[in-house]
Amino acid sequence: MVTTTKTPDLNRVRTTTVSDSRGYRIFQVVNTTALVLIAALTLYPFVNLVAKAFSSEGFIVAGQVNLIPRGFNTTTFTAVMSDEMFWLNYRNTVVYTVVATIIAMALTTTFAYALSRHELRGRAFFIGIAVFTMFFNGGLIPNYLLINALGFKNTIWAIVIPNAISIFNLLIMKSFFENFPKDLEEAAAIDGLTTYGIFGRIVLPLSKAVIATMVLFYAVSFWNNWFQAFLYMDRSDLYPVTVYLRNLLAAATSTESMGADSAQIAANVQAVTMVLTVLPIVCVYPFIQRYFVSGVMLGSVKG
Amino acid sequence: MAALTTPERAPAQAPPEGPRKGRRRDGRPSVWRSVKRDWRLYSFLVLPIVYLAIFKYTPMAGNIIAFRRFRPGGSIFGDEWVGLHYIEQFLNDPTFWRVFTNTLILGSLTLIIVFPLPIILALMLNEVRTRFFKRFVQTVSYLPHFMSIVIVAGMVLQLTSLNGSINQLIEALGGEPVSFMQDADWFRTVYISSEIWQTVGWGTILYLAALTTIDDQLYEAARIDGAGRWLQTWHITLPGIRPTMMVLLILNIGQFMAVGFEKILLLYNPLLYPTADVIATYLYRVGIGSGSYSYSTAIGLFEALIGVTLVLSANAISRRVSGSSLW
């Protein structure tokens, strides 16, 4: 498993010196068309969601909202935003995400750094017990019983601790630290820095890229998490916004499967809640995309 | 003062310092001395190891309740041995076999349909000549990966509803609207489609990375030998990404039994159970819903063992056949 710290350029395009055959030129046209279609199909659900969020319910029920809002209004936004529970749950999501990311980063960086040092006796063993959990976890029920036995039910700990270390992220970080120039650390040691000093004053400041990547990986996964909260929180004021949304959808589907249309949670209310939930991610997404790519690359396997 | 000795390759290569007190005959310091010398480094391990022990290995040991009777409020490791009682119970449970079959079907469909698509998309992107266009398609196709599963479920429910976009398209083409989410026959199609939408774009990343490592000189040589585009793809590009394919295939086979549990939990309703209910959702209902902890743990253990067996066999076969493997 060879790893690289240099991010390969995924946008590299191959050019050719020989003129293409006619068949290949036709292929180019077909290929480009297909890719445009794929991109359009990928974006469509998002566009449809935004269109519904700004439409009035009558047009949605009549099945007339696809790409552009019909009966444009922003009252649904005002209605959803005036729900106190929604904001409380939104705040919970922010708090859970921040706390969980801090805990996860503290554990992952120290663990990854220790595992990256070859002088650590038992290194292979420690890596082994970490990687083993990737392939075999306790399963739903034993985990559930453990969290309850620890008294984590209805506390923030049920959400921020059980998933604190993602082994995948740990391995990415470990390979980054392994590629860290040894001379720097050795020079620092000669200058009298302890392991703590080397880690805190040399290694961490020079690992900003990988740290940023990991923070993003963790933050997005905690932001999107709903199942942990769904299992361990039974008070609605502790829900993250994802569970709030899940309950909206569940209310809508249960009435629909009973064949009643009247009691349904309005589709535009659902749409607005979804838009507000994904908004932060969509806003930062363009800026963080390259970090995600380089993060995956850092741990990427090359033949 | 920590003396930094970093044996780069074989640990037997002692740093050339001459023998010191407390060294074993092979030149490595004893364990005790290593810990004493690098205690700060070991202190980094304490919290993560405690975490792994409590939150990963304790639940693993907790699977013992598949063979023991669990009393609410009692020990999480159960109270008394009941042997294979719960195993027999689920093997005689017709519902279990239904969800087992559903799991196999959804798992196979995912592996056969969803797994190859990122490879195709990566190859298509690889032929694009315009940088900007390539970057645009990539950016768009990664986006669904970052959506919470709840959002994806919400979108699926909206698009498939009676007045949703899909039914509008059907009506525009002169068909009758379909109530997708109340019709068990449609669930697999809906599930696989949403899986494709969410995972395929992100899945191209590793393949695109592998594609960038292929040496251009190989293509050059093939062109001189008269190979056209298709032959080049077949003889150079595909072998170039084979190791990546194999590793991802093994990982995917490992996920085979754990079909999109959260997504199904959000999407399904009793009308869809005949096709949508899988092992994971069934054990969730039986365990968390009805509190039959031992019984559902037995089912979960069975599922996990199949998963581990699949990974190990896939890995062994791949190592034998293609030479690439996880370990």
XYZ file of C-alpha atoms in Angstrom:
630
model
C 0.000 0.000 0.000
C 1.792 3.056 -1.235
C 0.412 6.397 -0.231
C 1.061 9.814 -1.574
C 0.896 13.244 -0.052
C 0.778 14.877 -3.443
C -2.756 15.180 -4.664
C -3.005 13.897 -8.197
C -4.813 16.189 -10.572
C -8.163 14.595 -11.212
C -9.031 17.192 -13.784
C -6.138 16.267 -15.994
C -7.305 15.811 -19.553
C -5.600 13.593 -22.034
C -4.832 15.072 -25.384
C -3.699 13.207 -28.387
C -1.259 14.072 -31.103
C -2.788 11.804 -33.696
C -5.977 12.983 -35.357
C -9.009 11.032 -34.172
C -10.981 8.626 -36.264
C -14.482 9.573 -37.259
C -15.892 6.913 -34.947
C -14.103 8.447 -31.997
C -15.387 11.916 -32.822
C -18.930 10.543 -32.789
C -18.147 8.884 -29.458
C -17.002 12.225 -28.061
C -20.325 13.817 -28.923
C -22.326 10.935 -27.443
C -20.159 10.853 -24.334
C -20.489 14.581 -23.709
C -24.246 14.436 -24.200
C -24.515 11.512 -21.791
C -22.476 13.342 -19.145
C -24.632 16.451 -19.483
C -27.702 14.265 -18.985
C -26.165 12.566 -15.955
C -25.334 15.952 -14.391
C -28.865 17.202 -15.103
C -30.461 14.107 -13.566
C -28.241 14.433 -10.507
C -29.223 18.052 -10.011
C -32.919 17.599 -10.751
C -34.033 16.470 -7.262
C -32.359 19.554 -5.764
C -33.987 21.895 -8.267
C -37.344 20.223 -7.730
C -36.951 20.607 -3.965
C -36.245 24.331 -4.204
C -39.139 24.776 -6.643
C -41.507 23.060 -4.203
C -40.212 25.095 -1.288
C -41.322 28.322 -2.990
C -44.594 26.994 -4.430
C -48.038 27.109 -2.952
C -49.488 23.780 -1.855
C -52.326 23.803 -4.367
C -49.983 23.614 -7.338
C -47.961 20.806 -5.741
C -51.041 18.694 -5.032
C -52.169 19.266 -8.607
C -48.799 17.916 -9.699
C -47.672 21.028 -11.535
C -44.355 21.805 -9.871
C -41.202 20.516 -11.505
C -38.414 22.928 -12.360
C -39.875 26.314 -11.517
C -41.975 27.365 -8.535
C -45.700 27.861 -9.187
C -47.691 30.272 -7.081
C -44.469 31.779 -5.802
C -44.482 32.662 -2.118
C -42.161 32.711 0.854
C -44.832 32.221 3.517
C -43.887 28.558 3.973
C -40.378 29.644 4.949
C -41.815 32.073 7.481
C -44.101 29.359 8.818
C -41.336 26.790 9.271
C -38.945 29.342 10.711
C -41.489 30.495 13.246
C -41.615 26.989 14.705
C -39.570 27.187 17.884
C -38.916 23.458 17.948
C -37.304 23.681 14.525
C -34.779 26.264 15.714
C -34.146 24.392 18.946
C -33.392 21.241 16.953
C -31.280 23.220 14.518
C -29.235 24.553 17.414
C -28.880 21.003 18.764
C -27.463 19.894 15.431
C -24.859 22.665 15.563
C -23.919 21.844 19.166
C -23.705 18.091 18.541
C -21.638 18.622 15.403
C -19.146 20.976 17.066
C -18.673 18.916 20.231
C -18.502 15.606 18.367
C -15.976 16.961 15.876
C -13.720 18.301 18.632
C -13.759 14.982 20.496
C -13.252 13.017 17.291
C -10.331 15.184 16.177
C -8.586 15.004 19.557
C -8.755 11.218 19.621
C -7.994 10.686 15.939
C -4.959 12.990 15.647
C -3.224 11.643 18.770
C -3.992 8.046 17.876
C -2.905 8.481 14.256
C 0.330 10.205 15.301
C 1.262 7.475 17.768
C 0.488 4.777 15.191
C 2.624 6.547 12.587
C 5.764 6.326 14.721
C 7.850 3.278 13.937
C 9.591 3.259 17.299
C 6.271 2.494 18.981
C 6.570 -1.053 20.271
C 3.456 -3.076 19.471
C 2.571 -0.738 16.626
C 1.264 -3.545 14.419
C -0.878 -4.828 17.275
C -2.432 -1.409 17.925
C -3.130 -0.878 14.229
C -4.620 -4.354 14.123
C -7.108 -3.816 16.945
C -8.223 -0.564 15.309
C -8.642 -1.977 11.806
C -10.409 -5.081 13.100
C -13.334 -2.936 14.239
C -13.828 -1.856 10.636
C -14.909 -5.344 9.668
C -16.614 -6.510 12.784
C -18.653 -4.314 15.041
C -20.803 -5.346 17.933
C -24.057 -4.897 16.082
C -27.095 -2.813 16.817
C -28.495 -4.426 19.961
C -25.283 -4.899 22.026
C -24.364 -1.280 21.240
C -27.825 -0.130 22.246
C -27.683 -2.013 25.544
C -24.211 -0.654 26.283
C -25.167 2.988 25.699
C -28.224 2.550 27.887
C -26.216 0.801 30.596
C -23.744 3.689 30.599
C -26.657 6.049 31.261
C -26.103 7.963 28.014
C -29.772 7.936 27.044
C -31.083 11.468 26.486
C -27.627 12.981 26.861
C -25.319 14.507 24.284
C -22.782 11.703 24.995
C -24.922 9.148 23.200
C -24.316 11.093 20.001
C -20.794 12.455 20.322
C -18.882 9.538 21.858
C -19.863 6.194 20.276
C -18.736 7.283 16.792
C -15.734 9.284 17.938
C -13.130 7.487 15.844
C -13.722 6.702 12.205
C -11.118 4.080 11.327
C -11.107 5.244 7.726
C -10.143 8.780 8.798
C -7.604 7.356 11.229
C -5.838 5.493 8.417
C -5.800 8.574 6.184
C -4.194 10.612 8.968
C -1.739 7.876 9.864
C -0.470 7.681 6.293
C -0.133 11.466 6.205
C 1.975 11.487 9.374
C 4.067 8.594 8.061
C 5.026 10.723 5.071
C 6.004 13.587 7.321
C 9.702 14.433 6.864
C 11.608 12.616 9.592
C 14.497 15.121 9.624
C 12.268 17.846 11.023
C 11.213 15.752 13.963
C 14.736 14.560 14.601
C 16.094 18.097 14.495
C 13.410 19.177 16.932
C 14.284 16.313 19.248
C 17.942 17.299 19.201
C 16.875 20.828 20.076
C 15.304 19.353 23.185
C 11.631 19.148 22.287
C 9.737 16.271 23.849
C 7.254 14.156 21.903
C 4.521 16.497 23.071
C 6.476 19.491 21.859
C 7.228 17.944 18.475
C 3.585 16.987 18.010
C 2.122 20.278 19.177
C 4.642 22.729 17.762
C 6.029 21.046 14.654
C 3.713 18.351 13.338
C 0.263 19.880 13.925
C 1.043 23.333 12.491
C 2.421 21.676 9.358
C -0.576 19.374 8.939
C -3.210 22.017 8.375
C -4.419 20.477 5.125
C -5.035 17.028 6.513
C -6.576 18.457 9.688
C -8.955 20.614 7.653
C -9.924 17.580 5.595
C -10.613 15.470 8.654
C -12.619 18.218 10.361
C -14.785 18.414 7.246
C -15.241 14.665 6.991
C -16.271 14.439 10.617
C -18.420 17.571 10.655
C -20.427 16.493 7.617
C -20.997 13.010 8.995
C -22.152 14.346 12.376
C -24.321 17.007 10.750
C -26.036 14.354 8.650
C -26.379 11.795 11.424
C -29.895 11.013 12.547
C -30.018 7.383 13.650
C -27.952 7.799 16.828
C -30.293 10.541 18.032
C -33.341 8.619 16.877
C -32.258 5.652 19.016
C -31.187 7.405 22.186
C -33.231 10.594 22.404
C -36.847 10.367 23.356
C -37.358 14.029 24.170
C -38.157 16.234 21.193
C -36.161 19.165 22.588
C -33.004 17.029 22.268
C -33.509 16.042 18.629
C -31.158 17.246 15.933
C -32.807 18.774 12.892
C -32.453 15.528 10.924
C -34.767 13.749 13.360
C -37.182 16.686 13.208
C -37.284 16.201 9.463
C -37.609 12.439 9.769
C -40.687 12.871 11.956
C -42.235 15.218 9.386
C -41.693 12.635 6.653
C -42.963 9.806 8.833
C -46.139 11.721 9.614
C -46.627 12.360 5.905
C -46.035 8.767 4.773
C -48.161 7.131 7.460
C -51.155 9.231 6.444
C -50.485 8.592 2.782
C -50.297 4.834 3.192
C -53.609 4.949 5.014
C -55.004 6.579 1.926
C -55.837 9.924 3.480
C -54.662 13.044 1.703
C -56.168 15.586 4.034
C -54.041 15.095 7.143
C -50.798 15.191 5.206
C -47.984 17.445 6.219
C -47.871 19.852 3.329
C -45.257 18.924 0.740
C -43.967 22.475 0.672
C -43.387 22.401 4.439
C -41.330 19.246 3.956
C -39.444 20.862 1.107
C -38.647 24.007 3.088
C -37.381 21.969 6.050
C -35.164 19.948 3.732
C -33.808 23.064 2.044
C -32.934 24.619 5.400
C -31.271 21.395 6.554
C -28.986 21.048 3.542
C -28.338 24.763 3.156
C -25.151 24.912 5.282
C -23.665 21.930 3.459
C -24.527 23.265 0.019
C -23.074 26.665 0.975
C -19.681 25.362 2.095
C -19.557 22.573 -0.471
C -17.871 24.507 -3.314
C -15.091 25.597 -0.974
C -14.494 22.256 0.677
C -14.697 20.041 -2.349
C -10.964 19.988 -3.056
C -10.246 19.056 0.546
C -12.539 16.076 0.316
C -10.864 14.913 -2.832
C -7.352 15.314 -1.417
C -8.459 13.569 1.762
C -9.585 10.523 -0.101
C -6.372 10.636 -2.117
C -4.170 10.710 0.964
C -5.408 7.319 1.929
C -5.857 6.079 -1.583
C -4.507 2.714 -2.524
C -2.179 2.556 -5.447
C -1.348 -0.766 -7.068
C 15.366 12.955 26.948
C 13.982 10.783 24.213
C 16.611 9.497 21.849
C 14.878 9.108 18.544
C 15.843 5.861 16.960
C 13.658 4.981 14.052
C 14.444 1.640 12.495
C 13.223 2.256 8.992
C 12.814 -1.225 7.605
C 13.501 -4.466 9.392
C 13.354 -3.970 13.143
C 16.368 -6.292 13.437
C 18.556 -3.490 12.045
C 19.692 -1.917 15.261
C 20.788 1.682 15.101
C 24.579 1.685 15.004
C 25.179 2.869 18.538
C 26.768 -0.191 20.054
C 25.120 -2.238 22.787
C 23.495 -0.409 25.662
C 22.305 -1.534 29.029
C 18.853 -3.080 28.939
C 19.040 -4.182 25.348
C 18.099 -7.654 24.377
C 20.454 -9.705 22.304
C 18.843 -8.727 18.993
C 19.644 -5.093 19.652
C 16.062 -4.012 20.372
C 15.378 -2.426 23.705
C 13.125 -4.418 25.997
C 9.439 -3.577 26.085
C 9.813 -2.019 29.500
C 12.590 0.254 28.302
C 10.644 1.238 25.178
C 7.657 2.257 27.253
C 9.856 4.103 29.702
C 11.670 5.923 26.939
C 8.606 6.742 24.829
C 6.062 7.111 27.622
C 4.816 10.343 26.119
C 4.073 8.593 22.859
C 2.245 5.819 24.709
C 0.198 8.402 26.580
C -1.310 9.329 23.215
C -2.673 5.823 22.988
C -4.473 5.732 26.316
C -7.742 7.463 25.422
C -8.171 5.906 21.968
C -7.507 2.420 23.335
C -9.960 2.967 26.199
C -12.473 4.189 23.632
C -11.991 1.127 21.436
C -12.220 -1.187 24.427
C -15.488 0.284 25.700
C -17.340 1.223 22.533
C -16.101 -1.357 20.054
C -14.932 -4.433 21.910
C -17.481 -4.454 24.748
C -20.418 -4.645 22.291
C -18.568 -7.407 20.458
C -18.416 -9.351 23.706
C -22.025 -8.325 24.264
C -23.012 -10.618 21.402
C -22.810 -13.340 24.036
C -26.443 -12.572 24.864
C -27.369 -14.434 21.698
C -26.727 -17.509 23.862
C -27.875 -16.129 27.207
C -31.162 -14.881 28.561
C -31.182 -11.101 28.932
C -33.096 -9.507 31.759
C -33.957 -5.792 31.408
C -31.946 -3.933 34.019
C -29.637 -6.923 34.417
C -26.108 -7.369 33.070
C -25.558 -6.408 29.438
C -23.939 -9.818 29.079
C -27.129 -11.610 30.060
C -27.941 -13.715 33.102
C -28.093 -17.417 32.303
C -26.985 -19.691 29.498
C -29.684 -20.920 27.182
C -27.413 -22.441 24.547
C -28.699 -22.333 20.976
C -32.277 -21.556 21.961
C -32.434 -18.214 20.133
C -30.578 -19.523 17.098
C -33.147 -22.298 16.714
C -35.903 -19.779 17.245
C -34.935 -17.576 14.313
C -34.106 -20.506 12.047
C -37.715 -21.637 12.557
C -39.105 -18.152 11.995
C -40.662 -17.795 8.531
C -40.331 -13.992 8.697
C -36.592 -14.393 9.170
C -36.288 -16.323 5.926
C -38.321 -13.693 4.123
C -36.030 -10.887 5.262
C -32.994 -13.073 4.588
C -34.123 -13.539 0.984
C -34.836 -9.821 0.605
C -31.363 -9.023 1.926
C -29.731 -11.360 -0.567
C -31.749 -9.908 -3.458
C -31.097 -6.255 -2.577
C -27.447 -7.017 -1.828
C -26.972 -8.799 -5.149
C -28.725 -6.058 -7.105
C -26.524 -3.452 -5.441
C -23.382 -5.407 -6.227
C -24.325 -6.216 -9.823
C -25.838 -2.854 -10.820
C -24.367 -0.177 -8.558
C -20.802 -1.434 -8.215
C -19.767 -1.256 -11.933
C -21.331 2.153 -12.599
C -18.587 4.326 -11.030
C -16.048 2.540 -13.217
C -18.057 3.375 -16.347
C -18.581 6.977 -15.254
C -14.866 7.361 -14.476
C -13.964 6.029 -17.927
C -16.435 8.445 -19.515
C -14.957 11.360 -17.572
C -11.511 10.190 -18.575
C -12.336 10.802 -22.240
C -13.483 14.406 -21.667
C -11.179 16.977 -23.289
C -12.448 20.147 -21.680
C -11.081 20.769 -18.188
C -13.913 23.014 -17.119
C -16.614 20.593 -18.235
C -14.896 17.666 -16.517
C -14.630 19.574 -13.258
C -18.270 20.659 -13.491
C -19.591 17.093 -13.951
C -17.423 15.874 -11.073
C -18.579 18.627 -8.741
C -22.230 17.903 -9.495
C -21.869 14.142 -9.197
C -20.170 14.308 -5.767
C -22.902 16.473 -4.267
C -25.461 13.766 -3.347
C -22.829 11.958 -1.290
C -22.888 14.792 1.243
C -26.632 14.721 1.768
C -28.002 13.243 4.937
C -29.831 9.994 4.335
C -32.952 11.695 5.710
C -32.774 14.268 2.917
C -32.331 11.535 0.321
C -35.345 9.691 1.708
C -37.344 12.926 1.647
C -36.424 13.517 -1.983
C -37.336 9.961 -2.932
C -40.710 10.306 -1.221
C -41.370 13.615 -2.968
C -40.366 12.420 -6.434
C -42.299 9.159 -6.206
C -45.472 10.587 -4.675
C -48.691 10.506 -6.701
C -48.255 14.137 -7.715
C -44.481 13.935 -7.935
C -42.277 14.458 -10.966
C -42.022 10.793 -11.946
C -45.769 10.319 -12.100
C -46.115 13.547 -14.057
C -43.705 12.158 -16.614
C -45.684 8.905 -16.774
C -48.921 10.824 -17.277
C -47.337 13.049 -19.923
C -46.408 9.887 -21.809
C -49.994 8.700 -21.512
C -49.618 6.209 -18.661
C -51.489 5.755 -15.407
C -49.918 7.221 -12.236
C -48.260 4.630 -10.004
C -48.334 4.772 -6.211
C -44.704 3.677 -5.905
C -44.469 3.738 -2.160
C -47.482 1.533 -1.573
C -46.529 -1.092 -4.113
C -44.009 -3.702 -2.985
C -43.175 -4.605 -6.586
C -41.643 -1.188 -7.148
C -39.522 -0.928 -4.049
C -36.376 -2.572 -5.409
C -36.357 -0.279 -8.424
C -36.824 2.803 -6.257
C -34.158 1.664 -3.797
C -31.534 0.859 -6.417
C -32.213 4.111 -8.315
C -31.728 6.211 -5.193
C -28.589 4.223 -4.374
C -27.218 5.011 -7.847
C -28.065 8.693 -7.464
C -26.323 8.962 -4.134
C -23.203 6.842 -4.489
C -22.031 6.601 -8.088
C -20.515 10.086 -8.440
C -18.490 9.850 -5.271
C -17.456 6.323 -6.204
C -15.553 7.642 -9.234
C -12.948 9.447 -7.111
C -10.700 6.482 -6.418
C -10.909 5.304 -10.021
C -10.025 8.749 -11.348
C -7.054 8.771 -8.986
C -5.950 5.396 -10.280
C -6.375 6.610 -13.862
C -4.006 9.521 -13.275
C -1.242 7.118 -12.278
C -1.264 5.270 -15.604
C 1.871 6.100 -17.538
C 1.231 8.078 -20.717
C 4.078 6.264 -22.431
C 1.984 3.094 -22.387
C -0.682 4.821 -24.458
C 2.019 6.217 -26.708
C 3.427 2.741 -27.308
C -0.012 1.297 -27.944
C -0.748 4.007 -30.494
C 2.474 3.273 -32.328
C 1.452 -0.390 -32.386
C -1.740 0.734 -34.069
C -4.197 0.352 -31.201
C -7.252 2.570 -31.487
C -9.078 4.181 -28.574
C -11.069 1.080 -27.682
C -8.083 -1.212 -27.648
C -6.165 1.286 -25.546
C -8.985 1.386 -23.021
C -9.243 -2.382 -22.953
C -5.534 -3.219 -22.728
C -4.113 -0.302 -20.778
C -6.766 1.640 -18.907
C -8.695 -1.283 -17.446
C -5.630 -3.255 -16.299
C -4.363 0.007 -14.805
C -7.328 0.343 -12.486
C -7.765 -3.356 -11.776
C -6.160 -3.271 -8.295
C -8.482 -0.433 -7.268
C -11.455 -2.344 -8.650
C -10.577 -5.457 -6.727
C -10.045 -3.670 -3.412
C -13.349 -1.811 -3.745
C -15.106 -4.994 -4.800
C -13.880 -6.781 -1.670
C -15.031 -3.874 0.504
C -18.404 -3.855 -1.243
C -18.828 -7.574 -0.742
C -18.187 -6.924 2.946
C -21.111 -4.492 2.933
C -23.287 -7.022 1.137
C -25.464 -7.993 4.102
C -25.724 -4.507 5.570
C -27.825 -3.153 2.683
C -28.813 0.464 3.160
C -30.413 -0.103 6.522
C -31.037 3.545 7.375
C -32.476 4.339 3.966
C -34.888 1.406 4.071
C -35.903 2.270 7.624
C -36.844 5.759 6.438
C -38.568 4.669 3.237
C -40.493 1.547 4.022
C -43.925 0.999 5.474
C -45.867 -2.198 6.226
C -47.182 -2.324 2.665
C -43.608 -2.671 1.396
C -42.435 -5.352 3.849
C -42.690 -8.192 1.292
C -39.749 -6.721 -0.660
C -38.262 -3.969 1.509
C -37.885 -5.671 4.866
C -34.274 -6.803 5.291
C -32.393 -8.487 8.130
C -31.209 -5.199 9.598
C -34.654 -3.588 9.651
C -36.273 -6.743 10.991
C -33.847 -7.037 13.855
C -34.346 -3.340 14.562
C -38.103 -3.850 14.877
C -37.807 -7.028 16.910
C -34.986 -5.731 19.121
C -35.541 -2.018 19.702
C -39.269 -2.099 18.948
C -40.364 -5.205 20.851
C -37.436 -5.576 23.239
C -36.500 -9.143 22.252
C -32.812 -8.346 22.731
C -31.343 -11.831 22.794
C -33.349 -12.980 19.802
C -32.378 -10.015 17.634
C -28.733 -10.230 18.761
C -28.695 -13.822 17.540
C -29.947 -12.624 14.143
C -27.390 -9.800 14.091
C -24.567 -12.169 14.952
C -25.616 -14.466 12.129
C -25.620 -11.527 9.724
C -22.203 -10.309 10.902
C -20.668 -13.766 10.565
C -21.907 -14.030 6.979
C -20.420 -10.587 6.303
C -17.001 -11.495 7.716
C -16.995 -14.816 5.871
C -17.795 -13.014 2.626
C -14.945 -10.520 3.074
C -12.423 -13.200 3.937
C -13.391 -15.412 0.994
C -13.532 -12.509 -1.450
C -10.099 -11.433 -0.263
C -8.637 -14.923 -0.576
C -10.109 -15.453 -4.044
C -8.950 -12.045 -5.233
C -5.424 -12.614 -3.951
C -5.254 -15.948 -5.732
C -6.785 -14.756 -9.000
C -5.709 -11.156 -9.506
C -2.922 -10.707 -6.973
C -4.527 -7.679 -5.345
C -6.038 -7.963 -1.907
C -6.663 -6.033 1.280
C -4.167 -8.079 3.279
